[in-house]
Coordinates of C-alpha atoms in Angstrom, one line a residue:
Chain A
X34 CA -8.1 -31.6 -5.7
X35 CA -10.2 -29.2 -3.4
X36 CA -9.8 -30.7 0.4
X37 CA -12.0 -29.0 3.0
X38 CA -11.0 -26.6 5.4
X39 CA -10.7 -27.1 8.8
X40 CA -10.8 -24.6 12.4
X41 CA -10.1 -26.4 15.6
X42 CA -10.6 -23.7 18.4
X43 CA -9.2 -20.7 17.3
X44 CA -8.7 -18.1 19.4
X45 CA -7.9 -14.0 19.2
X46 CA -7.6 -11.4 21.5
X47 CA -6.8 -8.1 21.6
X48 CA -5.7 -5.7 24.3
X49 CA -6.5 -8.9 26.3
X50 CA -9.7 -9.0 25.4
X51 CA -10.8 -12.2 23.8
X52 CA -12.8 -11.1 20.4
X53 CA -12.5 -14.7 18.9
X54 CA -12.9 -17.6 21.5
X55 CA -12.5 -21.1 20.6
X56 CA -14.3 -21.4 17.2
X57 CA -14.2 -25.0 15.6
X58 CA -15.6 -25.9 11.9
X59 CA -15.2 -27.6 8.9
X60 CA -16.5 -27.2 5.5
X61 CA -15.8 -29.5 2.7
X62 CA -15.2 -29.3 -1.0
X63 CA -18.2 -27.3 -3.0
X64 CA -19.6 -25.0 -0.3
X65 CA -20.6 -21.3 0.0
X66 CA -19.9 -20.6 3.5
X67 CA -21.7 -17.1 4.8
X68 CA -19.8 -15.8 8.3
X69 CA -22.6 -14.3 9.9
X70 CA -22.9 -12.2 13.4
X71 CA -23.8 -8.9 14.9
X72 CA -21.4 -5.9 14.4
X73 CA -17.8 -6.7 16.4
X74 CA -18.5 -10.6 16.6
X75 CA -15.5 -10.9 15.4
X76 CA -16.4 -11.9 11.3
X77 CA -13.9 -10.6 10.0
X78 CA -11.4 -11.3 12.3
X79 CA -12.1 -14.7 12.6
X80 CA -11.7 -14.8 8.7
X81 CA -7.9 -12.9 9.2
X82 CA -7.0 -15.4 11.8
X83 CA -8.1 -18.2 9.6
X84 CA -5.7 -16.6 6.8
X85 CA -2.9 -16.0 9.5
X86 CA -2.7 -12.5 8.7
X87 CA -3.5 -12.1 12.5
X88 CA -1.8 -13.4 15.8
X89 CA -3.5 -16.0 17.0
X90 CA -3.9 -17.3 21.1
X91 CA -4.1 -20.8 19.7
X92 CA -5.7 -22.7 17.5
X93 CA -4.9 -24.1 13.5
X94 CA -6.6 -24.2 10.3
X95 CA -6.1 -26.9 7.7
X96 CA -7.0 -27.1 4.4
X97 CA -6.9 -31.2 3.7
X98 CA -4.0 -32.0 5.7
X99 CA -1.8 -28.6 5.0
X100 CA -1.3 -25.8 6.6
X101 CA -2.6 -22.4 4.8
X102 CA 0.7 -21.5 4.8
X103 CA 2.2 -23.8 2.0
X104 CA -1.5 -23.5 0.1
X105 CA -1.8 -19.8 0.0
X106 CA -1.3 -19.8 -3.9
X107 CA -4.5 -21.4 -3.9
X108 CA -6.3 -19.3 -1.6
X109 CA -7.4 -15.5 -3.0
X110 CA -8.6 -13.1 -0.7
X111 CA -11.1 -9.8 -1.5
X112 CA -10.9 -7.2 1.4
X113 CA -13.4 -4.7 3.1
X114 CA -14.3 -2.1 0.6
X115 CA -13.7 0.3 3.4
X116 CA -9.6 -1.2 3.8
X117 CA -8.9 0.0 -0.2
X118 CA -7.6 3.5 -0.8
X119 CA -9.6 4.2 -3.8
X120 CA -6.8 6.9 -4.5
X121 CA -4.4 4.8 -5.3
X122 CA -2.7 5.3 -9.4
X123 CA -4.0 1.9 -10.6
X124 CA -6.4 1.6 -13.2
X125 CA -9.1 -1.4 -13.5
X126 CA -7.1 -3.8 -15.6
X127 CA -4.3 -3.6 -13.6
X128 CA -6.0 -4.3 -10.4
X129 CA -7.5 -7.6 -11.4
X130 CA -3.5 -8.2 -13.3
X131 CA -2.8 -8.5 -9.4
X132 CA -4.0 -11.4 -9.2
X133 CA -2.0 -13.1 -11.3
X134 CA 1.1 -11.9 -9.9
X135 CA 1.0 -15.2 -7.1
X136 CA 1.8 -17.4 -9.9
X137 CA 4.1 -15.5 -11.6
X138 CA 6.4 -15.2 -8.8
X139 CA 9.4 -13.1 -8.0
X140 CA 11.4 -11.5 -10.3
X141 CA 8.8 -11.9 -13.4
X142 CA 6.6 -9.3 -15.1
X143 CA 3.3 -10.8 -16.5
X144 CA 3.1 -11.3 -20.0
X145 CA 0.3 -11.1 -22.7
X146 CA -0.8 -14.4 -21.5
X147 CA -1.3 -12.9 -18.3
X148 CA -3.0 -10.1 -19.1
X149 CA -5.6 -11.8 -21.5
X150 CA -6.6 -13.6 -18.4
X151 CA -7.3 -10.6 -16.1
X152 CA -9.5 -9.2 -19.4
X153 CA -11.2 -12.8 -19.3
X154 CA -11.7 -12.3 -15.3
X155 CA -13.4 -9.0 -16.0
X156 CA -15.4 -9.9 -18.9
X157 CA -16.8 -12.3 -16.6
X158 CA -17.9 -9.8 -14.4
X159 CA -19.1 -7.5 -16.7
X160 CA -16.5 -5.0 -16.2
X161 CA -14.6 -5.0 -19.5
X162 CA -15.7 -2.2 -20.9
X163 CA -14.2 0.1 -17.7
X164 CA -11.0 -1.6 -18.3
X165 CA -8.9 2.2 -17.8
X166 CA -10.8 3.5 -15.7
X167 CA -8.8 4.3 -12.4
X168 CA -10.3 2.4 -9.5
X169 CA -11.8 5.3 -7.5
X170 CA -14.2 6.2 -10.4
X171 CA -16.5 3.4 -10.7
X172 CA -19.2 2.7 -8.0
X173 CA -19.2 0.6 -4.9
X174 CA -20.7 -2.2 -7.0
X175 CA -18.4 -2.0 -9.5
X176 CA -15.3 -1.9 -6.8
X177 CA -16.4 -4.9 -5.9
X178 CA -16.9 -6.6 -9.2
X179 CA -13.3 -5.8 -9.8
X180 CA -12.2 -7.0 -6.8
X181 CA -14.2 -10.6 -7.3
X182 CA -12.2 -10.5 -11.4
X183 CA -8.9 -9.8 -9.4
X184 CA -10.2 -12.9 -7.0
X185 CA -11.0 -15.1 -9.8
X186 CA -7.9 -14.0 -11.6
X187 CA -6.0 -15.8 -8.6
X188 CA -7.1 -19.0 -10.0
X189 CA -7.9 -19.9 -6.7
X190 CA -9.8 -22.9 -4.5
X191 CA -10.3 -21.6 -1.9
X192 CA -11.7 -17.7 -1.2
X193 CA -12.2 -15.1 1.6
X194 CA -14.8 -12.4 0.8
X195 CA -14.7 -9.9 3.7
X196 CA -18.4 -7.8 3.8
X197 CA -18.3 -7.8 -0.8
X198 CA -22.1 -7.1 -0.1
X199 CA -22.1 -4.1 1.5
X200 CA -22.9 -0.2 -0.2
X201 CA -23.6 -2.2 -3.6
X202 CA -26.4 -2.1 -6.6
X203 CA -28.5 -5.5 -6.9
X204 CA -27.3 -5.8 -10.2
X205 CA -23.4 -5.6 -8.9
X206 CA -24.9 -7.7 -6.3
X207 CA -26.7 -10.5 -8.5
X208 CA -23.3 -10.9 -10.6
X209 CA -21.6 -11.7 -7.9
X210 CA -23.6 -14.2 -6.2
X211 CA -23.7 -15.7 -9.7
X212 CA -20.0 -16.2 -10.3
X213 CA -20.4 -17.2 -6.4
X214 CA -22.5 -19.8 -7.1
X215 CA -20.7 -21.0 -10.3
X216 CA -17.5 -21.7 -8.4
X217 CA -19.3 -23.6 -5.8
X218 CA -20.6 -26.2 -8.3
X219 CA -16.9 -26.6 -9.8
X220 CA -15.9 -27.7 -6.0
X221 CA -14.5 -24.0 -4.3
X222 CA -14.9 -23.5 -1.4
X223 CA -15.8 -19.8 -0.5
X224 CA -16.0 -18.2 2.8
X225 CA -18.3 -14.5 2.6
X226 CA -18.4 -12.3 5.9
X227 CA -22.3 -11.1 5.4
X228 CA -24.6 -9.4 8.0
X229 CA -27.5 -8.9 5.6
X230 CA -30.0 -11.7 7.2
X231 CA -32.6 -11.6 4.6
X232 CA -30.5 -13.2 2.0
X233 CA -29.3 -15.9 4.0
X234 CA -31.3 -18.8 3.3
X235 CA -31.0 -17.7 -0.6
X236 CA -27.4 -17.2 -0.4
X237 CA -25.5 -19.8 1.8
X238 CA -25.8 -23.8 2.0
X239 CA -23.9 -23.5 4.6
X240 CA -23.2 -20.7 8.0
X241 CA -20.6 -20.1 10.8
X242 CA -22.8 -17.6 13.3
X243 CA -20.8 -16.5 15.8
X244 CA -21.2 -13.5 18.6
X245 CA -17.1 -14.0 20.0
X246 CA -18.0 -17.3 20.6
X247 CA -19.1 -20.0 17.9
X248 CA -23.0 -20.2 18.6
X249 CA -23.2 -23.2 15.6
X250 CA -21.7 -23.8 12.0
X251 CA -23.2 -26.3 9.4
X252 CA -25.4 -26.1 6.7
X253 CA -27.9 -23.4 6.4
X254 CA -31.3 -24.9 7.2
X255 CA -29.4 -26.6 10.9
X256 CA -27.4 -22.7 11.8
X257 CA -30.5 -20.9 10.7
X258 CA -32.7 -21.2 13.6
X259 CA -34.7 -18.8 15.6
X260 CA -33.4 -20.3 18.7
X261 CA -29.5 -19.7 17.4
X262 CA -30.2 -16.5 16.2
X263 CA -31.7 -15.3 18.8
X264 CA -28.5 -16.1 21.2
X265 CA -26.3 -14.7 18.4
X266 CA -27.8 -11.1 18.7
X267 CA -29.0 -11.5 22.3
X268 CA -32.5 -10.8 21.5
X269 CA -35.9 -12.5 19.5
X270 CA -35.6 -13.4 16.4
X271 CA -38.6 -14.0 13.7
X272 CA -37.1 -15.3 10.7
X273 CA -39.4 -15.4 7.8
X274 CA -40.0 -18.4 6.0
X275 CA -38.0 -20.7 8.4
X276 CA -40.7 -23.2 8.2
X277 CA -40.3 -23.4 4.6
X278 CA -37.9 -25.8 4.0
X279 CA -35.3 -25.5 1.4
Chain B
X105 CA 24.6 30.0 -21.0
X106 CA 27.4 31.0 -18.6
X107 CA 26.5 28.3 -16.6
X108 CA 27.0 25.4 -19.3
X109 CA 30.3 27.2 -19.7
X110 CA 31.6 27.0 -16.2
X111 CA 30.0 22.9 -16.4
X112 CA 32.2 22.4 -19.1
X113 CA 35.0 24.3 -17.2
X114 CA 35.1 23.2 -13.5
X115 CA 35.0 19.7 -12.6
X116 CA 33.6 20.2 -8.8
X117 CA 30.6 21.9 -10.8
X118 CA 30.5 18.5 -13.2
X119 CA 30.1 16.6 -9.9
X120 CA 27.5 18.4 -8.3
X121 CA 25.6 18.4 -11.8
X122 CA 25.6 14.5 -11.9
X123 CA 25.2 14.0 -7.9
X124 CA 22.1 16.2 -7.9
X125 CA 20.4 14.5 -10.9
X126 CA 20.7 11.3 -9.3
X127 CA 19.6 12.2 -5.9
X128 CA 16.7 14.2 -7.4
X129 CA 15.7 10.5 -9.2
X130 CA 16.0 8.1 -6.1
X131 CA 14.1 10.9 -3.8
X132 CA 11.2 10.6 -6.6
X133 CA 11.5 6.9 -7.0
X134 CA 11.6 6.1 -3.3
X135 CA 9.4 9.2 -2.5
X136 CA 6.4 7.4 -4.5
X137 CA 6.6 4.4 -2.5
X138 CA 6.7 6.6 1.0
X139 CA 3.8 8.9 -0.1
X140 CA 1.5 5.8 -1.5
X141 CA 1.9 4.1 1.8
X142 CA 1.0 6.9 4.3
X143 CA 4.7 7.3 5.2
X144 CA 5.5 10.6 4.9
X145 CA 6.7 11.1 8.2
X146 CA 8.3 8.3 8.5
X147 CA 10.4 9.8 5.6
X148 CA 11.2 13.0 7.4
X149 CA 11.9 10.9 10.4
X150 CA 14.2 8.5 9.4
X151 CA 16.6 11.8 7.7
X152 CA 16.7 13.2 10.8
X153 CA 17.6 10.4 12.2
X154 CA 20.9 10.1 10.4
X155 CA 22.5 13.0 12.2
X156 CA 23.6 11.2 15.4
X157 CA 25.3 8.5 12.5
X158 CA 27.0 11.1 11.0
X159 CA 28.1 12.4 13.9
X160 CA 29.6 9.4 15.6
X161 CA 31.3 8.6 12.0
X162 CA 33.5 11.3 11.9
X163 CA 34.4 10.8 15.3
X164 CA 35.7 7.6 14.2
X165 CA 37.1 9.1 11.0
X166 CA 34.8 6.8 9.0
X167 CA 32.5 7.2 6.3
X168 CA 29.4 9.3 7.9
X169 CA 28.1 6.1 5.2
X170 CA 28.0 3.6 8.1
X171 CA 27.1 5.7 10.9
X172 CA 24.4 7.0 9.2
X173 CA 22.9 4.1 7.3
X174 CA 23.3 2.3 11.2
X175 CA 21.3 5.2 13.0
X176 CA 18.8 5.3 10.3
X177 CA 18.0 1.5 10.4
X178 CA 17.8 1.5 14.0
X179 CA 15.3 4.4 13.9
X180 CA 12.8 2.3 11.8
X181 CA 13.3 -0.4 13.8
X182 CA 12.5 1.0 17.0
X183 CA 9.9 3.4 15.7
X184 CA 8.2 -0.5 14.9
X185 CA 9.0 -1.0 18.1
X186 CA 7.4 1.2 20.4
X187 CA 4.1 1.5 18.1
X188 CA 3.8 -2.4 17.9
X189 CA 4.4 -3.2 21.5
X190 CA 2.4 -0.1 23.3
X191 CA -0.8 1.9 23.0
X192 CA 1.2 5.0 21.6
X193 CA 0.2 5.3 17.7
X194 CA 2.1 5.1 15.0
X195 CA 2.9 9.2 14.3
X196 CA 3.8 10.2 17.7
X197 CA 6.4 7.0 18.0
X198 CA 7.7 8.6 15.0
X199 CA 8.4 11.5 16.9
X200 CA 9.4 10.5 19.8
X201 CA 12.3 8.5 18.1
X202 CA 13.1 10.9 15.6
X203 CA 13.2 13.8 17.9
X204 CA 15.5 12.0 20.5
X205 CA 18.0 10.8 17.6
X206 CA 18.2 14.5 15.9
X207 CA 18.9 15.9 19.3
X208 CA 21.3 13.7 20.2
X209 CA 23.1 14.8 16.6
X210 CA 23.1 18.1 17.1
X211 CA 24.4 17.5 20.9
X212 CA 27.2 14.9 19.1
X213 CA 28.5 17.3 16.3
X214 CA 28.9 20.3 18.4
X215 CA 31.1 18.2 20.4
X216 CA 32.9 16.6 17.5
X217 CA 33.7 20.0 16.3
X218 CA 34.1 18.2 13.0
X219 CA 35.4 20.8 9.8
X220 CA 32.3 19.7 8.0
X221 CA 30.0 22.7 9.4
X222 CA 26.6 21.8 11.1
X223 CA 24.8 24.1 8.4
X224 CA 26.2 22.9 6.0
X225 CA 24.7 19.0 7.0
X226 CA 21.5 20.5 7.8
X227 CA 21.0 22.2 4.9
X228 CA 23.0 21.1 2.0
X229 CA 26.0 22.6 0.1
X230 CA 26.0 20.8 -3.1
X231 CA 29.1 22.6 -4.4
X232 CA 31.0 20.7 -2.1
X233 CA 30.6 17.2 -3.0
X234 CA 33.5 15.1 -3.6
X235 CA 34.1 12.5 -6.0
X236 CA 33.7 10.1 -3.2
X237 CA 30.3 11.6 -2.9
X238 CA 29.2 11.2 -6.4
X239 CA 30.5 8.1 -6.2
X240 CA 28.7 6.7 -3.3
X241 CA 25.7 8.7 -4.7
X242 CA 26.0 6.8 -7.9
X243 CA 26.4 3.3 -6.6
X244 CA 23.4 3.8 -3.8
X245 CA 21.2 5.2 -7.0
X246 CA 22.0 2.0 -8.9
X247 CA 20.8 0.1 -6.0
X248 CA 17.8 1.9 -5.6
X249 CA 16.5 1.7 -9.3
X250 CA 18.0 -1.9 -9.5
X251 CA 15.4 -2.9 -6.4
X252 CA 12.7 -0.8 -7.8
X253 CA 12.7 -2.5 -11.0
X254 CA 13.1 -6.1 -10.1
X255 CA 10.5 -6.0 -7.5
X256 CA 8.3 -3.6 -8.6
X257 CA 5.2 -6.3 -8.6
X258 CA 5.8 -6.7 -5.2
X259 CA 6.5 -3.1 -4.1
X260 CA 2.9 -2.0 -6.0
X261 CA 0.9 -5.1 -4.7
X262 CA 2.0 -4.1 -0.9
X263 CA 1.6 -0.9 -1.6
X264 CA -1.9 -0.9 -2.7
X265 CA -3.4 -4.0 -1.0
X266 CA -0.8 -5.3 2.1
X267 CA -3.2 -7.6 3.3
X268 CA -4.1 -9.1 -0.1
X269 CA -0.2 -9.3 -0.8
X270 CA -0.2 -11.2 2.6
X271 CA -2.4 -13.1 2.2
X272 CA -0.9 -15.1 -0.5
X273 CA 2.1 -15.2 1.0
X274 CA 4.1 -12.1 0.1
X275 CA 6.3 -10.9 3.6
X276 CA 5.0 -7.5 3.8
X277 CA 6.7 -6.4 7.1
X278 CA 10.2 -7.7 5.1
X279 CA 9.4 -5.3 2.6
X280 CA 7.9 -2.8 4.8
X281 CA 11.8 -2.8 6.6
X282 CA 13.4 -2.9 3.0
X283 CA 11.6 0.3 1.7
X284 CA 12.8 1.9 4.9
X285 CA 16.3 0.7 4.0
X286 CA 16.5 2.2 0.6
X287 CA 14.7 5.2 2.3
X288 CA 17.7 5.2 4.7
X289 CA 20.3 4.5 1.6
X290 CA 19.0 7.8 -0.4
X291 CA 19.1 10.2 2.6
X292 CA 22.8 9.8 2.8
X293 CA 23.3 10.1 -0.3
X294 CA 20.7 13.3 -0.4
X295 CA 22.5 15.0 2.3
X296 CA 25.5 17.2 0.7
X297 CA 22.7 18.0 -2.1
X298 CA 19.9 19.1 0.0
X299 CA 21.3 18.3 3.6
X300 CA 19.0 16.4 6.5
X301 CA 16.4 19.1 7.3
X302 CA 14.9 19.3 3.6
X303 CA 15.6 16.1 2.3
X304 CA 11.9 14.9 3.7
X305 CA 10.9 18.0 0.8
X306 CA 12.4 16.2 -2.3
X307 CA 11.1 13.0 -1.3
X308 CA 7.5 13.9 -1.0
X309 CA 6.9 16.9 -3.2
X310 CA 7.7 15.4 -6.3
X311 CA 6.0 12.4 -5.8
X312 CA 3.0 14.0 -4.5
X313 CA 3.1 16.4 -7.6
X314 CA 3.3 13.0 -9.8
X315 CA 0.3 11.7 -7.6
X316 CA -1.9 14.8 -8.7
X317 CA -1.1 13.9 -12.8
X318 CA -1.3 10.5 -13.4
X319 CA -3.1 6.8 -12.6
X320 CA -0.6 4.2 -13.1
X321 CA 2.2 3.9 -10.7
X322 CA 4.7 3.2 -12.8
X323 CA 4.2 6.5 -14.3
X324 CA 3.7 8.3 -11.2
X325 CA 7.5 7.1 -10.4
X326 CA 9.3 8.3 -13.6
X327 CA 7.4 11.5 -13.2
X328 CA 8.5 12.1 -9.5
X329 CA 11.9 11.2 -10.4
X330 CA 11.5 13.4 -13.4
X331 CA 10.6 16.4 -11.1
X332 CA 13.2 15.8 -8.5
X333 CA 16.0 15.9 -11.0
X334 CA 14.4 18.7 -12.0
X335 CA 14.0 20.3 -8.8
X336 CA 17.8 19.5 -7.8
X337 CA 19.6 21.1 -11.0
X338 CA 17.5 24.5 -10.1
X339 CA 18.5 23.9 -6.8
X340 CA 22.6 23.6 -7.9
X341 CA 22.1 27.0 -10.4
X342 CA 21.2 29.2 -8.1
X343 CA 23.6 27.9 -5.6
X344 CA 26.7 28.4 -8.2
X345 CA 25.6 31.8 -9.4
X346 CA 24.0 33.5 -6.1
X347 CA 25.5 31.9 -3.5
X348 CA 22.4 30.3 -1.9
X349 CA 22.2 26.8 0.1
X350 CA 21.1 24.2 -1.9
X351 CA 18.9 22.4 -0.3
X352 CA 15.9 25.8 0.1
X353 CA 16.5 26.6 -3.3
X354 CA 15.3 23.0 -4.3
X355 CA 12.6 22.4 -2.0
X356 CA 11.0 25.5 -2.9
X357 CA 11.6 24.9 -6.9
X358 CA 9.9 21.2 -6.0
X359 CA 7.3 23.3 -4.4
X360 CA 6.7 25.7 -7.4
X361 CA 6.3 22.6 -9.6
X362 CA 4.0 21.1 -7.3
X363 CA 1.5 24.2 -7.2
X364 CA 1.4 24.1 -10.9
X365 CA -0.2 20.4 -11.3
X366 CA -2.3 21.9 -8.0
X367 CA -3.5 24.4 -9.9
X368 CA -3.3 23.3 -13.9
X369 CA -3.3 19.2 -14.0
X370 CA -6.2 18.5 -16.3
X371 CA -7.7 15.3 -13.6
X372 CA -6.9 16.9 -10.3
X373 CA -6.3 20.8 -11.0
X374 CA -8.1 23.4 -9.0
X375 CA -8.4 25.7 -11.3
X376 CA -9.1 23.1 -14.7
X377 CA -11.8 22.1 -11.9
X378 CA -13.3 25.2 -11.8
X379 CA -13.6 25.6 -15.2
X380 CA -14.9 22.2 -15.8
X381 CA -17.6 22.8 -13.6
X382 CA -18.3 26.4 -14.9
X383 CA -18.9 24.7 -18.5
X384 CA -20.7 21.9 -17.2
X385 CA -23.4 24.4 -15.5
X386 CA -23.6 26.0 -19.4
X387 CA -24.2 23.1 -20.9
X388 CA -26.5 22.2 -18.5
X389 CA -28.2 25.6 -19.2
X390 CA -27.9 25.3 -22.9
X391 CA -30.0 22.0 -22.7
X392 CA -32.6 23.7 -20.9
X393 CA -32.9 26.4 -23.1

């Protein structure tokens, strides 16, 4: 049972300074949620507050009528590109094995079970075959892919992409909007920080645009709007193909 | 040869042998962790920060155990302190702290006037360890390995990807304070090897030499503890046959391991690189030709 996920009036500051200011939404079972605003609206920290992993001035998230913090085995989260340190002595397979360590729990090692599933998670990203590389040797696009297998490995419902569309190949980038799309239909619900606005309408049924403040969140065709964008990014906004409806 | 004869022979040398071994294994296990997570430091930090412990131990005619375990907790606890709850970043509240604590040693044991010599707690005398030291050594190396095993999963996953590992639910900052714990744990234990101003060397130099050969982390860490053994047996040779503190001779043997995966590992090595690149620029050449 997927519930939707629900933001009443979150709020984030740092140094004082509000960065996050009273942001309310909801999104239900089955939706592909894109996080949109200029650079510093806060996306991704609106996104860390929703997963607790930041203070918060006040405000809570539900998922149904839980808190995320006794449903955070169902939630799987893929960082900022830029946050990994593509260094590190792990090789493909065993990056996208982490995500299978939540279920496991303490005090267990993952078995062959286990480790048939991450190869099954990076199968379906097209990854297999780069199964011992270590992590730092594949391309941005690839990085990603691995982290989305590591994501799906989670066996999760509900997901948090921070930016997985940034410095990528559009083949990398079709894959994953693929498997995107494919959780959706089986009832996921999938958050993706995004600041690409040409893919919007393509990408998302449904958008939280904020600039610090929430300027709207719903589905795509209501947030997308010139007038909304154009208060977003503090200037005019010509979006193409707005009249087309979808 | 002589030296496996006077093993057999003097018991002291016996202890030193197995003492070393160990600390050069939890250094290399524990040192993994601290140079994985940018903590390097922190581990040079918090061994300075034992001195003061040590200190006020003996003045209490305790086991410098307590004292220092104490002052090295309380220096990674305020060292979180001051970076979480001011401006000041996270290196130079290591030194602040760290700085303040090993002054206040060096103020406490010249006062003490203990018989254990300042030098000899700076900078190691491995001869002199007694089976109460190996023991302690022993039972603080057990620990270490014990935690390391069972919670690998979780040490790896933090280490890589904290906020992934927070995000479903794992207490990062508990096991941030843990690894500081152990990190504390294996200083005392390091310091009659390779005493308080080294230690930070046989932490980090092995593991950083592992870092340089391998990519899997569980690898990496039998490697580092591998070289630190390594590097702490030189270290208790020359000290039994020339008379030399043992806590130089090991650094600088951990060093001289080190420089060899700089130069030679076959991923990482300068000079492999060099050739690498001199025979991809023939092959290019050939192809043209």
């Amino acid at each position: 049972m997927i519930h939707p996920i629900t933001v009443n009036n979150i709020s984030v500051s740092y140094d004082g300074h509000e960065v996050v200011k009273d942001v309310s939404f909801s999104f239900g079972s089955g939706s592909l949620i894109g996080v949109l605003g200029p650079n510093g609206a806060g996306k991704s920290t609106l996104m860390k507050a929703m997963l607790g992993l930041i203070h918060k001035d006040h405000g809570e998230v539900k998922i149904g009528s839980e808190t995320v913090d006794s449903m955070r085995k169902k939630i799987a989260y893929v960082p900022q590109r830029s946050n990994i340190d593509w260094n590190f002595p792990i090789v493909v397979k065993d990056t996208v094995l982490l995500g299978t360590y939540p279920k496991i729990g303490l005090l267990r090692r993952p078995r062959k079970a286990d480790k048939e599933w991450a190869m099954e998670c990076l199968r379906q990203v097209g990854m297999e075959s780069f199964a011992n590389r270590q992590i730092g040797e594949l391309s941005g696009g690839q990085q990603q892919r691995v982290f989305l297998a590591r994501a799906l490995a989670q066996k999760a419902d509900y997901f948090f992409l921070d930016e997985p569309f940034v410095g990528i190949d559009v083949s990398s980038e079709e894959i994953i909007i693929g498997i995107l799309r494919e959780m959706q239909a089986n009832g996921k619900v999938i958050f993706v920080v995004h600041h690409d606005l040409s893919k919007v309408k393509k990408y998302f049924d449904g958008l939280i645009l904020i600039n610090k403040e929430l300027i709207d969140a719903g589905p795509t065709n209501k947030v997308f709007q010139s007038s909304n964008m154009a208060k977003a990014y503090n200037r005019e906004f010509m979006i193409d193909g707005l009249e087309v409806s979808m | 040869m002589e030296f496996i004869q006077d093993l057999l022979t003097y018991g002291f040398l016996q202890k030193a042998l197995i003492t070393s071994i160990m600390v050069g294994i939890i250094c290399g296990i524990i040192g993994s962790f601290i140079v994985l997570r940018g903590m390097a430091l922190m581990g040079d930090a918090i061994s300075h920060a034992v001195l003061p412990g040590v200190a006020i131990s003996y003045m209490l005619g305790i086991s410098y155990f307590y004292g220092a375990v104490f002052t090295g907790v309380l220096t990674a606890f305020s060292i979180g302190a001051i970076s979480q709850n001011s401006r000041i970043k996270n290196d130079s509240s290591i030194g602040i702290v760290f700085s303040a604590f090993f002054a206040l040693g060096i103020i406490l044991i010249t006062q003490a006037k203990s018989a254990t010599d300042l030098t000899q707690i700076l900078f190691g005398n491995v001869l002199s360890v007694r089976s109460s030291d190996m023991w302690l050594t022993l039972i603080v190396g057990a620990i270490v390995i014990l935690v390391v095993v069972l919670f690998f999963k979780e040490l790896l996953v933090s280490s890589f990807d904290e906020t992934m590992a927070a995000a479903y639910g794992l207490k990062t900052r508990l096991i941030h304070y843990a690894i500081m714990f152990l990190l504390t744990l294996v200083t005392v234990a390091s310091l009659q090897t390779v005493g308080v101003i080294l230690v930070v060397s046989l932490l980090i130099t092995p593991a950083s030499t592992a870092y340089l050969l391998t990519n899997r982390l569980s690898v990496m860490v039998v490697l580092a503890a591998f070289f630190g053994a390594l590097s702490s047996i030189t270290g208790l040779y020359f000290s039994f046959l020339y008379n030399m503190p043992s806590g130089p001779v090991i650094a600088l043997t951990a060093t001289a391991i080190f420089m060899l995966a700089f130069l030679f590992s076959p991923k990482q090595g300068i000079v492999v690189g060099m050739f690498r690149k001199k025979f991809k620029r023939k092959s290019i050449t050939g192809a043209t030709n």
